[in-house]
Amino acid sequence: MRNRLVLGLSALKSWETVLVLILLAVIAVNSRIAPGYFSVGNQVNLFVLSIEKIIVALMMTFIIINAEIDLSVASVMGLAACLMAYLYANGVPMPAALLIALLAGLLAGLWNGFWVAYARLPSLVVTLAGLIGFRGLALVFVEDRSIGNFPDWLNRLGQRPLVGPFPLALLVFLLGAVVAAIILHFSGFGRLVYVIDNSAEVARYSGVQVRRVKMLLFTLSGTIATPAGLLYAARLGAVRGSTAQGFELDIITMVLLGGVSIFGGSGTLWGVLLSILIILNLRNGMGLAGFSAHVQTGVIGFLLILSVLIPNLAAAIRERLHRRHLARGERLAAAPETAS
């Protein structure tokens, strides 16, 4: 019985295997309860309705592996969208408005990065302040209005397929996933992201430019959240002060469910991609089956708890079994000495 338990816990080391099994189960259930689930249109729609979140989740993977957190990403998305809409509504040409919004996202990332990397403040505190501050700034631009009437070419980019059945945002995600996988798992910078985690002081004494790495990560986080927010505005065709509000919950859940430790230093992009598929399929299946948005959010929140609890619980049990094994070995080694 103990051997079976050890084997089962060993399998949890490959969290991706567990995620594959969960994904297959979700797909099987969806195919039974959701009519038209396997249609091409629904499969594309499955991604499109959350595409901006999964784009940001790619960068959030780097942040959390580095033992940091960025709670401000959704507010940066909203700020970029509101700033773009405000400028356009006040006579600024849309191309210029988009560029200014992109610059604002870059500055937001630099702001977070400075306080985390150089002032050495906890990223939880810095980005929580950013969550509130950037959202407040977005509300300053649009107040309680809804701003729309964007140019047709922008609406088409956000709402219509660009290549085959794929819209621009989905193509951006697919390209971003390939680039992110190469950087994280096959480059020197990716190794630095893993090495620094909670051993920042050790890495610093080893010659690693810890502050530069963290600064770059948070700058990229703001920079990538910005086009995601602009794509979201283009898809909706209008902007409000609450645009993208609450998106950080889904984004962080995708990363943690993918096996990335909240304490940093472990996890893979492959696991995050699998968790993205699980969450998208869950939301899609529940939506087709008629579940309300509140129920869907509750399920995602429950997954967030499980994504932290299960791996940590499994690690604790493995450690306890390992200690028992060592203690048993010591007793067996001491037994002959006692007999002699």
XYZ file of C-alpha atoms in Angstrom, residues 57 112 117 122 140 167:
6
model
C -0.549 34.746 -18.895
C 6.644 48.682 -11.238
C 14.163 45.816 -8.655
C 7.743 43.503 -2.371
C -9.929 59.769 -14.862
C -8.346 36.559 -35.685
